[in-house]
Amino acid sequence: MRHRILLVDDEVDILEFIGYNLTKEGYEVLTAENGAEALRLAEQYRPHLILLDRMMPVMDGAQTCRAIRENPKLSDIMVVFLSALGEEDQQLEGFGVGADDYLTKPIKMKLLISRIQALLKRIEISDTSTSESQDLIIDPEGHTVTCYGQRIALPRKEFALLTLLYSRPGYLFSREEIYQQIWGSEVVVGDRTIDVHIRKLRQKIGDNHIVTVKGVGYKYE
């Protein structure tokens, strides 16, 4: 699947730079310079992900994200804020209007691409996560998991971790890969963070899905 990404920023040089790098990675890229234009393009082209600035003319990022979430035709699109507004309350406001992730400028392009890849993996598994014959069903849009017919709501990081492992059954993810994909290289977390999240997942979905390879990492079977 070739994913389509809509970049929204009022700084043309940022659109050109990020757009160029994402195109090199094989993504189909659209650009808009304000929120109103972004909504028009989103309805016309249905991007898989929108990378959205906060401070823009005509319609700012928060207003745009809220409008996306309130539009049934667009509500399933992933929205990621990329903004110079990086204070905790500003990030919480972003998540409060429906963002899937919040990144702050400036950001290294490799890290940005890595975070985008991690989010888009949820879409890649959507076709295989709806079969009623499966004992574990992941709903990327609803951010829920159904295990043996019981619906389970997971915290954001637990859901992201399960989705990552589920995206490649049988593949052994190293601890370093998991840290990079889920927490990012610029976030400092404790050595036992992954273990705690795995333990909590096993308590909720059972012990028969997530396999530990001691000293290396985890895989989904």
XYZ file of C-alpha atoms in Angstrom:
221
model
C 0.000 0.000 0.000
C 1.340 3.448 -0.933
C 0.341 5.742 1.900
C -0.857 9.265 1.249
C 0.261 12.051 3.606
C -1.076 15.608 3.784
C 1.405 18.197 5.084
C -0.123 21.368 6.533
C 2.089 24.340 7.404
C 2.136 28.031 6.515
C 5.918 27.954 6.004
C 6.545 26.914 2.402
C 10.171 25.929 2.996
C 9.062 23.416 5.654
C 6.487 21.946 3.278
C 9.112 21.602 0.566
C 11.754 20.062 2.822
C 9.500 17.521 4.555
C 7.621 16.804 1.345
C 10.838 16.060 -0.505
C 12.042 13.623 2.159
C 8.711 11.823 2.467
C 8.469 11.487 -1.307
C 11.930 9.895 -1.277
C 10.569 7.361 1.206
C 7.845 6.399 -1.254
C 4.896 8.318 0.186
C 2.380 10.236 -1.894
C 2.519 13.795 -0.530
C -0.048 16.603 -0.610
C 0.502 20.075 0.861
C -1.672 22.854 2.273
C -0.768 26.213 3.809
C -3.714 26.587 6.193
C -6.374 24.538 7.903
C -9.232 25.432 5.576
C -7.243 24.293 2.546
C -6.261 21.137 4.436
C -9.895 20.211 5.092
C -10.746 20.658 1.410
C -7.851 18.465 0.306
C -8.588 15.876 3.000
C -12.154 15.436 1.769
C -11.000 15.255 -1.849
C -8.035 12.869 -1.465
C -8.606 11.057 1.863
C -4.990 10.942 3.109
C -3.961 8.211 5.510
C -2.158 10.707 7.754
C -2.127 14.485 8.211
C 0.994 16.206 9.562
C -0.360 19.420 11.030
C 1.170 22.661 12.297
C -0.482 24.463 15.219
C 0.013 28.144 14.346
C -1.525 28.961 10.946
C -3.679 31.668 9.383
C -7.359 31.244 8.429
C -7.789 28.138 10.609
C -5.231 27.024 13.196
C -4.141 23.462 13.866
C -6.371 22.808 16.866
C -9.456 24.033 14.992
C -8.496 21.925 11.991
C -7.952 18.751 14.023
C -11.259 19.231 15.814
C -13.049 19.689 12.474
C -11.454 16.502 11.148
C -12.597 14.484 14.150
C -16.128 15.873 13.882
C -16.427 15.001 10.176
C -17.563 11.353 9.753
C -15.839 11.209 6.362
C -12.485 12.198 7.863
C -12.588 10.999 11.462
C -10.527 7.860 10.770
C -7.565 9.832 9.349
C -4.506 9.879 11.585
C -3.487 13.366 12.701
C -0.004 14.224 13.975
C 0.874 17.686 15.224
C 4.310 19.001 14.259
C 4.674 22.306 16.059
C 7.125 24.638 17.759
C 4.596 24.776 20.616
C 6.064 22.041 22.753
C 5.012 22.779 26.334
C 3.188 20.006 28.166
C -0.131 21.861 28.342
C 0.084 22.627 24.620
C 0.689 18.963 23.832
C -2.188 17.920 26.088
C -4.418 20.379 24.249
C -3.357 18.753 20.977
C -4.264 15.288 22.204
C -7.458 16.741 23.629
C -8.710 17.771 20.174
C -7.995 14.302 18.785
C -4.352 14.084 17.685
C -2.786 10.626 17.376
C 0.684 11.972 18.158
C 2.422 15.256 18.927
C 5.951 16.095 17.723
C 7.865 19.290 18.338
C 9.997 21.347 15.984
C 12.815 21.182 15.216
C 12.902 17.430 14.652
C 15.410 15.181 12.942
C 14.020 13.849 9.683
C 14.952 10.247 10.504
C 12.985 10.454 13.742
C 9.994 12.030 12.001
C 9.937 9.308 9.356
C 10.276 6.625 12.029
C 7.286 7.965 13.969
C 5.220 8.214 10.785
C 6.108 4.624 9.856
C 5.070 3.398 13.299
C 1.679 5.100 13.040
C 1.007 3.892 9.511
C 1.638 0.297 10.554
C -1.763 0.445 12.228
C -3.305 0.899 8.791
C -1.289 -1.953 7.313
C -2.790 -4.437 9.760
C -6.375 -3.155 9.493
C -7.294 -5.643 6.748
C -6.141 -8.574 8.872
C -7.598 -7.360 12.157
C -11.297 -7.702 11.340
C -11.699 -11.459 10.932
C -14.218 -12.876 13.390
C -12.250 -16.133 13.496
C -9.326 -14.480 15.253
C -9.111 -14.709 19.038
C -7.403 -11.293 19.071
C -8.777 -8.471 16.913
C -7.173 -5.029 16.788
C -9.278 -2.051 15.723
C -6.834 0.758 14.785
C -9.615 3.293 14.237
C -11.433 2.616 17.497
C -8.167 2.190 19.399
C -9.525 -0.989 20.979
C -8.688 -4.679 21.158
C -11.167 -7.551 21.215
C -9.857 -10.672 22.898
C -12.055 -13.794 22.745
C -15.085 -11.608 22.176
C -14.342 -9.221 25.038
C -13.550 -5.630 24.080
C -10.559 -4.116 25.867
C -9.535 -0.446 25.929
C -5.773 -0.048 26.204
C -3.712 3.007 27.179
C -1.964 4.655 24.236
C 1.495 3.126 24.743
C 0.185 -0.374 25.448
C -1.945 -0.212 22.296
C 1.007 1.050 20.238
C 3.246 -1.710 21.587
C 0.706 -4.454 20.880
C 0.037 -3.053 17.411
C 3.754 -3.017 16.625
C 4.256 -6.644 17.660
C 1.034 -7.713 15.922
C 2.092 -6.052 12.666
C 4.755 -8.726 12.027
C 3.762 -12.094 13.539
C 6.785 -14.250 14.287
C 9.244 -11.390 13.884
C 11.543 -10.823 16.850
C 11.591 -7.146 17.770
C 14.702 -6.198 19.713
C 14.328 -3.992 22.755
C 16.135 -1.227 20.854
C 13.655 -1.439 17.968
C 10.721 -1.237 20.350
C 12.137 1.777 22.184
C 12.739 3.539 18.854
C 9.306 2.773 17.394
C 7.193 3.414 20.496
C 9.065 5.993 22.540
C 11.484 7.517 20.030
C 15.207 8.067 20.352
C 14.832 11.451 22.037
C 12.669 10.171 24.893
C 14.434 8.778 27.960
C 12.636 5.849 29.611
C 13.681 3.360 32.258
C 15.202 -0.022 31.462
C 12.120 -1.850 32.745
C 9.578 0.234 30.858
C 9.024 -2.316 28.085
C 8.797 -5.191 30.587
C 6.133 -3.379 32.589
C 4.056 -2.689 29.474
C 4.405 -6.312 28.303
C 3.334 -7.582 31.710
C 0.243 -5.357 31.659
C -0.638 -6.525 28.132
C -0.367 -10.176 29.158
C -2.671 -9.542 32.090
C -5.291 -8.236 29.655
C -4.918 -10.494 26.583
C -3.364 -13.624 28.109
C 0.092 -15.170 28.012
C -0.189 -17.108 24.757
C 0.411 -14.289 22.247
C 3.522 -12.377 23.289
C 6.714 -14.416 23.467
C 9.826 -13.283 25.343
C 13.254 -14.091 23.930
C 15.450 -13.512 26.951
C 18.122 -10.875 26.477
C 16.889 -9.978 22.980
C 13.273 -8.809 22.779
C 9.685 -9.850 22.068
C 7.565 -11.275 19.268
C 3.879 -11.929 18.591
C 2.688 -15.445 17.791
